[in-house]
Short mmCIF file of C-alpha atoms in Angstrom, two decimals:
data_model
loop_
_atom_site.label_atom_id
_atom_site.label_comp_id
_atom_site.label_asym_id
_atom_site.label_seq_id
_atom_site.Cartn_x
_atom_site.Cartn_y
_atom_site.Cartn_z
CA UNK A 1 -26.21 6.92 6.63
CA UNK A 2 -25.77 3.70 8.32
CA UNK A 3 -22.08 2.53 8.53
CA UNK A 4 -20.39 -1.19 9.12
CA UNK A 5 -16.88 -0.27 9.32
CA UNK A 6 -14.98 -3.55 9.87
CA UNK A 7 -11.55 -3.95 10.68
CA UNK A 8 -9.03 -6.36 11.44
CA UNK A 9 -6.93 -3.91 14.03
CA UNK A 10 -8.42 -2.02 16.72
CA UNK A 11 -8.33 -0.30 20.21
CA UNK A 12 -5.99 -1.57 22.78
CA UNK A 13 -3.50 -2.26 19.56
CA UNK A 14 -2.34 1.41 18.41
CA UNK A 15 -0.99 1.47 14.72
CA UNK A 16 -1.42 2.68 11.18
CA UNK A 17 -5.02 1.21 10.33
CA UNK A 18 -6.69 2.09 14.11
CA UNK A 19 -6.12 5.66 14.19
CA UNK A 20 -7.61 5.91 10.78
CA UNK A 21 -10.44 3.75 11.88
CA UNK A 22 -10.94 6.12 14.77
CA UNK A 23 -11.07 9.20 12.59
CA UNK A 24 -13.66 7.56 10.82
CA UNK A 25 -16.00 6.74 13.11
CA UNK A 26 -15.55 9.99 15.08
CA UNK A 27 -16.11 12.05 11.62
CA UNK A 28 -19.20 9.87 11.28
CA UNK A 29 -20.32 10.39 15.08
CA UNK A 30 -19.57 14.27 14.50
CA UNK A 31 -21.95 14.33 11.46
CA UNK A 32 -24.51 12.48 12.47
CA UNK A 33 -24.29 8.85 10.66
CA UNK A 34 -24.89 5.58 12.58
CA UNK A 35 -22.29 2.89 12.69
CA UNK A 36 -21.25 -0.23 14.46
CA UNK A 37 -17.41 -1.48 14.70
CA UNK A 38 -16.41 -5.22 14.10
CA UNK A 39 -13.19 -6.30 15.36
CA UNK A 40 -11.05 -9.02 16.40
CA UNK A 41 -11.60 -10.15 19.98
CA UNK A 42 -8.32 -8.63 21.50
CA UNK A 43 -9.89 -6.78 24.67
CA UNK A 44 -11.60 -3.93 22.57
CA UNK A 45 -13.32 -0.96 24.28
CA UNK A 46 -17.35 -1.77 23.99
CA UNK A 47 -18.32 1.04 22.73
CA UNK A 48 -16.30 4.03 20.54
CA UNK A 49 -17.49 7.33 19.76
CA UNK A 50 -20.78 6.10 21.10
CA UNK A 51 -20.85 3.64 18.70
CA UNK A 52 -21.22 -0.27 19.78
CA UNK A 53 -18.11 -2.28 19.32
CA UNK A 54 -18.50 -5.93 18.76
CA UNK A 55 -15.86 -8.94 19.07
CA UNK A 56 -15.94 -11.76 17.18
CA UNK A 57 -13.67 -14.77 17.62
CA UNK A 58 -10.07 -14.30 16.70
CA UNK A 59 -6.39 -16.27 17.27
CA UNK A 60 -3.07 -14.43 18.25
CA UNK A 61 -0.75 -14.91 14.80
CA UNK A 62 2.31 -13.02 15.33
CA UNK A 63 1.16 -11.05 18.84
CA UNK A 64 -1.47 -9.83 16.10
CA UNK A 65 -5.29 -10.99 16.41
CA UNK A 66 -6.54 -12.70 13.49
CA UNK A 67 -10.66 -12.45 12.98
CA UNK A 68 -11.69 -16.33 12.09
CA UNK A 69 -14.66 -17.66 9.96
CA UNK A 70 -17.79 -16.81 12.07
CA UNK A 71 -21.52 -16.92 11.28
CA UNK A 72 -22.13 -13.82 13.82
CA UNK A 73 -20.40 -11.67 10.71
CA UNK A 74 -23.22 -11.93 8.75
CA UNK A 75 -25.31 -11.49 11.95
CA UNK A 76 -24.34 -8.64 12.66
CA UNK A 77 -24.53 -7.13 9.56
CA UNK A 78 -27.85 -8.06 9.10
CA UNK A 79 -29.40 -7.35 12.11
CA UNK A 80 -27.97 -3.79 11.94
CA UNK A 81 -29.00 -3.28 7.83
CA UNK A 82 -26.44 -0.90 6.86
CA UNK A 83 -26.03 1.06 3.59
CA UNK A 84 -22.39 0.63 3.20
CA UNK A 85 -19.65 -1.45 4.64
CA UNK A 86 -16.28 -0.06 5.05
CA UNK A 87 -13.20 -2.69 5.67
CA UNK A 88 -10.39 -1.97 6.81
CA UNK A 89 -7.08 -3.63 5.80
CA UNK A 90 -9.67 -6.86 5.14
CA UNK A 91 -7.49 -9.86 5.66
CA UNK A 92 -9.81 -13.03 6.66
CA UNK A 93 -12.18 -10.67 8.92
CA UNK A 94 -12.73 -8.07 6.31
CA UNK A 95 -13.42 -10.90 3.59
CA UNK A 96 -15.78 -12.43 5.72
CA UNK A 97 -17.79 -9.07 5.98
CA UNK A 98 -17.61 -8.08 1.93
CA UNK A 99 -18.94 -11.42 0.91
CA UNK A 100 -22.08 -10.96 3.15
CA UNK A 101 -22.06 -7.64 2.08
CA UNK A 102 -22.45 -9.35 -1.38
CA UNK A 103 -25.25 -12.09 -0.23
CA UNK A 104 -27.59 -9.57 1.54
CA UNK A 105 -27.33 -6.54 -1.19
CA UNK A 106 -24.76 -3.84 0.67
CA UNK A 107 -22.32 -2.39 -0.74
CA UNK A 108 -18.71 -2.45 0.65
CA UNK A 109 -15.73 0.07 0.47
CA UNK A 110 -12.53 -1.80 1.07
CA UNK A 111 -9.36 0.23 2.22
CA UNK A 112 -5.95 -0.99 1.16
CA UNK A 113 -3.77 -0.21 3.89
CA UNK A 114 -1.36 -2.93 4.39
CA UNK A 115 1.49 -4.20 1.50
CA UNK A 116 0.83 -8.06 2.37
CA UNK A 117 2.66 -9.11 -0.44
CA UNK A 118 5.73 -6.51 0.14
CA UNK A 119 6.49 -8.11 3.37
CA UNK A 120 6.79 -11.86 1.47
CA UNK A 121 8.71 -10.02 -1.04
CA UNK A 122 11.21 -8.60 1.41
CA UNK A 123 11.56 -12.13 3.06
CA UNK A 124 12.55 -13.63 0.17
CA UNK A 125 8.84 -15.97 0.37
CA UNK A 126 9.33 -16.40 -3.48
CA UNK A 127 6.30 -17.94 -4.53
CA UNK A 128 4.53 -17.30 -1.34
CA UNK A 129 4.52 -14.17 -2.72
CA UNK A 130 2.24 -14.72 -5.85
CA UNK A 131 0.36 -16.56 -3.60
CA UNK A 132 -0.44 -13.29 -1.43
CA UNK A 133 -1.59 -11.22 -4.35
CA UNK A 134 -3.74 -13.85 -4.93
CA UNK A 135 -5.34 -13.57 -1.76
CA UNK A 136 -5.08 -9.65 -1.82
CA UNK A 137 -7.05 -10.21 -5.56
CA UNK A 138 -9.39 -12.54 -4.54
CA UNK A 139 -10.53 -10.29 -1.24
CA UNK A 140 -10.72 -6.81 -2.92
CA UNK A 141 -12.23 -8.73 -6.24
CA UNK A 142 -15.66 -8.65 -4.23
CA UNK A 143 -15.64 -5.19 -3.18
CA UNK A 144 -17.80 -2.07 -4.95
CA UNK A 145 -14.49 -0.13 -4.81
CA UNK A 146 -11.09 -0.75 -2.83
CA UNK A 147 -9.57 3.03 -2.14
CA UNK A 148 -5.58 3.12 -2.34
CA UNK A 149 -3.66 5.74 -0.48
CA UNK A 150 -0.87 6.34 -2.88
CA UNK A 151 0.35 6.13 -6.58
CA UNK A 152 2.94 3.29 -5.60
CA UNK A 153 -0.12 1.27 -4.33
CA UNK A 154 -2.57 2.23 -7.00
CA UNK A 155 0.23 0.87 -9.41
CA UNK A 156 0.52 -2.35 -7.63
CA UNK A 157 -3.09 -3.24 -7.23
CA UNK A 158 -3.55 -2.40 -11.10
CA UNK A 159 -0.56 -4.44 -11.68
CA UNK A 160 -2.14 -6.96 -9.95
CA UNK A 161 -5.10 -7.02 -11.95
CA UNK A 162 -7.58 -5.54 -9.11
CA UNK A 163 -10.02 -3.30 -10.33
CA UNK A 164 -12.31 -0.85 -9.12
CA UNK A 165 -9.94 1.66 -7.50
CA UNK A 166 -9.72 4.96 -6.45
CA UNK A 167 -7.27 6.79 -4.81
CA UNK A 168 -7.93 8.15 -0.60
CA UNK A 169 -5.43 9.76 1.26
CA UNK A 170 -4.75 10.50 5.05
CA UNK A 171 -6.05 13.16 7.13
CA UNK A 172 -3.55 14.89 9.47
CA UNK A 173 -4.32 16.79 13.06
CA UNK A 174 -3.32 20.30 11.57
CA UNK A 175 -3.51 21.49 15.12
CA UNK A 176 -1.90 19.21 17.48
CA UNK A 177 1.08 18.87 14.57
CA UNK A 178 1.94 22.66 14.41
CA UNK A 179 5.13 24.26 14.02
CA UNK A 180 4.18 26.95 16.92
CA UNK A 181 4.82 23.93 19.33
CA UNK A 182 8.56 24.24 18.77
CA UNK A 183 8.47 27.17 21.29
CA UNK A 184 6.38 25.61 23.95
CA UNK A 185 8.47 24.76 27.17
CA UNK A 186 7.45 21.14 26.75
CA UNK A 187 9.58 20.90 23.34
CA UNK A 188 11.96 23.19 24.75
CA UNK A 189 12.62 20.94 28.30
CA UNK A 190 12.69 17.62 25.87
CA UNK A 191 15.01 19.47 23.10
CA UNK A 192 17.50 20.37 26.35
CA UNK A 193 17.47 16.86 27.70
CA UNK A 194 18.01 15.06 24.40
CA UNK A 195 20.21 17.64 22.95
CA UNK A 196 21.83 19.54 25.92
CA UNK A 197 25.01 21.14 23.55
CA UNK A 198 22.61 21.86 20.69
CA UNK A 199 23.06 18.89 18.60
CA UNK A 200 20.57 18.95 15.19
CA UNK A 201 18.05 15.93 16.28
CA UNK A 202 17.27 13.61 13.82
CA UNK A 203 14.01 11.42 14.74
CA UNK A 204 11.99 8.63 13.76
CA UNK A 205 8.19 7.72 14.36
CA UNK A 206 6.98 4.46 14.33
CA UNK A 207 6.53 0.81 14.90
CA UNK A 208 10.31 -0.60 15.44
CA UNK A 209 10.03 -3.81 13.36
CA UNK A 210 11.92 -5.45 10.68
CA UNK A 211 9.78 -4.10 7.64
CA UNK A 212 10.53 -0.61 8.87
CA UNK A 213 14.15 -1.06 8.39
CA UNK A 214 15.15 1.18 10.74
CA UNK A 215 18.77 0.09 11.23
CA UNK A 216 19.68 2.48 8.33
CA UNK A 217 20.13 4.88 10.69
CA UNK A 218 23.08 3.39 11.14
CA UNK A 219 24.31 5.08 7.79
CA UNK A 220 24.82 8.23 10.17
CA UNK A 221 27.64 6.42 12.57
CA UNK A 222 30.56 9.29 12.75
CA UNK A 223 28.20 12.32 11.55
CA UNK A 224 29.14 15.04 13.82
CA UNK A 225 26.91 17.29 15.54
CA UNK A 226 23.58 14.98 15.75
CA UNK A 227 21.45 13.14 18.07
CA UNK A 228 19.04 10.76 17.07
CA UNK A 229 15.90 9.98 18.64
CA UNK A 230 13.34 6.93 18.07
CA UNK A 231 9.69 6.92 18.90
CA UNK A 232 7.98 3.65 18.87
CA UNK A 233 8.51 -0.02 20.09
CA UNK A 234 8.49 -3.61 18.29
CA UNK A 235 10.39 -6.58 18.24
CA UNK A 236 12.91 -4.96 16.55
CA UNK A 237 14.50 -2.85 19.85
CA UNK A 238 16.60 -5.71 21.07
CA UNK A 239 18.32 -5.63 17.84
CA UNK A 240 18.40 -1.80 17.19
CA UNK A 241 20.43 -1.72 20.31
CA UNK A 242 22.98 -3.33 18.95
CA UNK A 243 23.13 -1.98 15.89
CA UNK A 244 23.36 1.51 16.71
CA UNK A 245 25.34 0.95 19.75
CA UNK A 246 28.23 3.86 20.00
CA UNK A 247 25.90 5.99 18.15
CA UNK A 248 24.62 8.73 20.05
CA UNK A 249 20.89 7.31 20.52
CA UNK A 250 17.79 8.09 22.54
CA UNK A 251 15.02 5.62 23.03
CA UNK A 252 11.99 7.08 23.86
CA UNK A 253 9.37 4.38 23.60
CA UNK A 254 5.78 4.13 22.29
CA UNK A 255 3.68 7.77 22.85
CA UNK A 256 0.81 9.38 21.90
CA UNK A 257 -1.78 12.53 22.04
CA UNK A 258 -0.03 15.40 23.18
CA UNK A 259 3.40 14.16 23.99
CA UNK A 260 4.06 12.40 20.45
CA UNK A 261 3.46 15.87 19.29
CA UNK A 262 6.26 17.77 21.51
CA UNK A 263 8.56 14.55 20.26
CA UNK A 264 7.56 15.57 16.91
CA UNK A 265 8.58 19.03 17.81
CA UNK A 266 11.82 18.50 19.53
CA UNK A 267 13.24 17.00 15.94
CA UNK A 268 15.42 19.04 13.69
CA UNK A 269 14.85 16.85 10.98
CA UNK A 270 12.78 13.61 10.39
CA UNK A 271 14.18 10.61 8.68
CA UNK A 272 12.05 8.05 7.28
CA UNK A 273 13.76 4.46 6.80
CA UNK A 274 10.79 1.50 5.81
CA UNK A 275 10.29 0.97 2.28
CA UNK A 276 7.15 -0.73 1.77
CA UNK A 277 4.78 2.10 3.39
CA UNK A 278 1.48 1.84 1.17
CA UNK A 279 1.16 6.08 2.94
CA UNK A 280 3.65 7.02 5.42
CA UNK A 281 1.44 8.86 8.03
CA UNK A 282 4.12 9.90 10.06
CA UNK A 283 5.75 11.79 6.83
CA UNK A 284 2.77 13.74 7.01
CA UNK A 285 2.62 14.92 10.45
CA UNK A 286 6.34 15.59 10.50
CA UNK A 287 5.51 18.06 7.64
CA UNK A 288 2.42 19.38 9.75
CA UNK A 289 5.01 20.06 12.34
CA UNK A 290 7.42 22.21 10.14
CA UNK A 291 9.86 19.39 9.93
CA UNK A 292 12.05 18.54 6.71
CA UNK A 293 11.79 14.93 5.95
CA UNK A 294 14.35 12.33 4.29
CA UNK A 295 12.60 9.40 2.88
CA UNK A 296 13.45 6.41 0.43
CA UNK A 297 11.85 7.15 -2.60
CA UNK A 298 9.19 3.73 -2.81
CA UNK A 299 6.05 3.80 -1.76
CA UNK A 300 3.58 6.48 0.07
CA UNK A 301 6.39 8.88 0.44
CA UNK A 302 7.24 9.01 -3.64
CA UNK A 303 3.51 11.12 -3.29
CA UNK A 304 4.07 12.98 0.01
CA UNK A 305 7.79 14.15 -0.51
CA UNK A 306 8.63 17.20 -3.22
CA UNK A 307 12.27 16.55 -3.74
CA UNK A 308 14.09 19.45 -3.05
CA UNK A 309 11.07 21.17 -1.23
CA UNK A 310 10.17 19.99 1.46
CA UNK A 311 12.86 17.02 2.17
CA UNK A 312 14.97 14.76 -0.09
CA UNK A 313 14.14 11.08 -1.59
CA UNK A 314 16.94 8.65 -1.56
CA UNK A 315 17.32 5.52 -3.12
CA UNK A 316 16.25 2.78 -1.83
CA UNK A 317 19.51 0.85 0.01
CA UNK A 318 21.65 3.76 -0.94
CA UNK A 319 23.10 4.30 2.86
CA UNK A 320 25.83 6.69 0.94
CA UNK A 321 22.95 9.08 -0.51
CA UNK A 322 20.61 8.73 2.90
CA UNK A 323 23.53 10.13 4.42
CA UNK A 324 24.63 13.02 2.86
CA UNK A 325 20.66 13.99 1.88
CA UNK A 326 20.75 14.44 6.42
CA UNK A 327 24.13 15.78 6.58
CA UNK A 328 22.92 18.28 3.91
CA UNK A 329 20.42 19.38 6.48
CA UNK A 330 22.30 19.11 9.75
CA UNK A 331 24.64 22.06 8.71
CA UNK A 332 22.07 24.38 6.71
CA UNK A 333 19.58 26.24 9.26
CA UNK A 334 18.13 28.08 6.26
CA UNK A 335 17.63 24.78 4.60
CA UNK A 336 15.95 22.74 7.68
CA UNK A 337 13.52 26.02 8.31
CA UNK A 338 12.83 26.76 4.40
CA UNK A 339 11.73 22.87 3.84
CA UNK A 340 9.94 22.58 7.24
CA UNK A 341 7.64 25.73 5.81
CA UNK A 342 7.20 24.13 2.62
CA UNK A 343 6.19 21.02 4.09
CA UNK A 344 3.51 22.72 6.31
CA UNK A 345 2.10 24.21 3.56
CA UNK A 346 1.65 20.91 1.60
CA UNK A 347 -0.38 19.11 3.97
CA UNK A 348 -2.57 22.24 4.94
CA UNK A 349 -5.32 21.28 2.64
CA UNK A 350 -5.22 17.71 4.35
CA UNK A 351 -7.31 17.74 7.46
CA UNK A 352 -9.26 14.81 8.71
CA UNK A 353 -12.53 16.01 8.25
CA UNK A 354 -11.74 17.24 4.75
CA UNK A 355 -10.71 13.90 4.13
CA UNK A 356 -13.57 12.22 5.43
CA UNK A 357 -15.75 14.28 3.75
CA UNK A 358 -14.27 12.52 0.38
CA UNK A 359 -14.84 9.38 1.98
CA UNK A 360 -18.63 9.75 2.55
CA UNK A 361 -18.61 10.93 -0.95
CA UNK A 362 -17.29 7.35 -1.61
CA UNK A 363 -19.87 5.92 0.21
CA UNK A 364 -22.45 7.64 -1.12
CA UNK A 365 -21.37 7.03 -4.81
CA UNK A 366 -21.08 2.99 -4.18
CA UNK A 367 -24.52 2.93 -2.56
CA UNK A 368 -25.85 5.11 -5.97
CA UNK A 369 -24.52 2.33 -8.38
CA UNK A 370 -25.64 -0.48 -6.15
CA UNK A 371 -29.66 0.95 -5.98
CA UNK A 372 -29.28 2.32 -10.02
CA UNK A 373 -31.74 0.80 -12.29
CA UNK A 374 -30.13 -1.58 -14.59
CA UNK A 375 -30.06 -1.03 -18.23
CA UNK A 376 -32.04 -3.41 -20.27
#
């Protein structure tokens, strides 16, 4: 099969939509497909997976590079003849590449990853925010089939009047996340510098932005016996500082590969604060770790979160309940160990190549209704 997988984020920027795109292409270099990678011009890598990576012209909105109008879309496209297009998160970039898609015959799989119209809602854009499901309608209207990662979204998007939708998950590294790596001396030497009296670490993974809304931590000023420990970076740290100042904090930055997974592993529990997450990929690997996780119950974690199994779902802006759902956990071992089991064993069935098989099967079944004889 011959893959255009488009996206509007990519390699140098790490997030949510580029390590999915990466498991992509390398399940589609592991299995023999052929592909080439549009993105942004932001300093990508030229090639990924052995598979050419090509820049088109873009503008920095928001320290975020934004893919502009371009004939060399279609170019591209073209030249390479694909059977399928994938887009991911299409904003302007991604509509650019399903309306050729349209013009020269291909079909294109569109992956709603990113809750556009969430963030106007939380700003309080009013009408801007009809406005963006407008745009979100009139970008997915033109793709064979827009995949959704999560009943919250698949709600939306229906609400919205979108059609053509299925719903696609997230794969998760079953080995690198593993509760065994509790015991290695990497976890250990982290758990004894964070927590050197044996404090009950709560953590966080992620981008540390306004949307996230991690200052809820703040709910746990005064809760005895904790430590809490944030992963990630974003405009949001200057702020964070101050709002969780007194609190008994540790900043750990951005990380990846191998030491994100001994961070993951040094955490007790994992508390989730954002509430517009269309998935909540880090939910997931905290689970693949053996970790209980607190969430609000909105969006991707509504699907990923058993209430009661393998962590607890609070109400969204209910600091009171987030707090006691934690402190519930901080003083139960039995608790913490019998949820972090349970959420192992929900995600086991979730690797990335099981996933990507289902994707392919996507592929294959857009490409089937695009070359089926039509009925006369």
């Amino acid at each position: 099969m011959r893959v255009v997988v488009v996206s509007e984020s990519f390699l140098p920027t790490v997030n949510g939509v580029t390590n999915s795109v990466k498991k992509v292409l390398d399940h589609l270099a592991a299995n023999g497909h052929e592909a080439i990678v549009i993105v942004p011009a932001a300093g990508a890598p030229k090639e990924y997976a052995g598979f050419r990576v090509h820049e088109v012209p873009a503008i920095a909105y928001r320290q975020f590079p934004m893919g502009l109008p371009s004939p060399l879309v279609q170019k591209l496209i073209a030249d390479f003849r694909p059977d399928v297009i994938h887009a991911a998160s299409p904003f302007l970039l991604g509509a650019q590449a399903i309306a050729a898609g349209g013009r020269l015959g291909i079909p294109s799989v569109a992956i709603f990853q990113t809750d556009v119209a969430g963030y106007a809602k939380r700003n309080h854009l009013g009408a801007l925010t009809k406005v963006a499901w407008r745009i979100v309608r009139w970008i997915h209207e033109g793709a064979d089939l827009t995949l959704v990662p999560s009943s919250a979204s698949m709600a939306d998007l229906e609400a919205a009047g979108i059609q053509r939708l299925a719903r696609w998950g997230r794969g998760v590294d079953l080995t690198t996340y593993h509760p065994n790596k509790r015991a290695d001396a990497a976890t250990q030497r982290l758990r004894q510098r964070l927590a050197p009296r044996g404090e009950v670490i709560v953590g966080y993974v992620g981008r540390l932005a306004p949307e996230k809304q991690v200052e809820r931590m703040a709910a746990l000023r005064g809760l005895e016996g904790i430590r809490l420990v944030l992963v990630g970076d974003g405009p949001s740290m200057p702020a964070l500082k101050k709002q969780l100042a007194g609190m008994p904090v540790a900043m750990l930055g951005s990380m990846g590969g191998a030491d994100l997974a001994t961070a993951y592993s040094s955490f007790d529990v994992f508390l989730h604060t954002g509430t517009e997450e269309t998935f909540g990929q880090t939910v997931q690997e905290a689970h693949a770790t053996g970790i209980p996780v607190v969430a609000p119950r909105a969006g991707g974690p509504i699907d990923l979160v058993d209430h009661g199994v393998n962590g607890f779902l609070y109400t969204p802006g209910d600091d009171a309940q987030l707090r006691a759902f934690v402190e519930g956990l901080v003083i139960d071992d039995e608790l913490r160990a019998r949820m972090g089991e349970a959420g192992r064993r929900a995600v086991l069935g979730k690797s990335w190549a099981s996933i990507c098989d289902e994707l392919v099967g996507h592929y294959e079944s857009v490409i089937a209704r695009r070359s089926a004889p039509v009925a006369l």
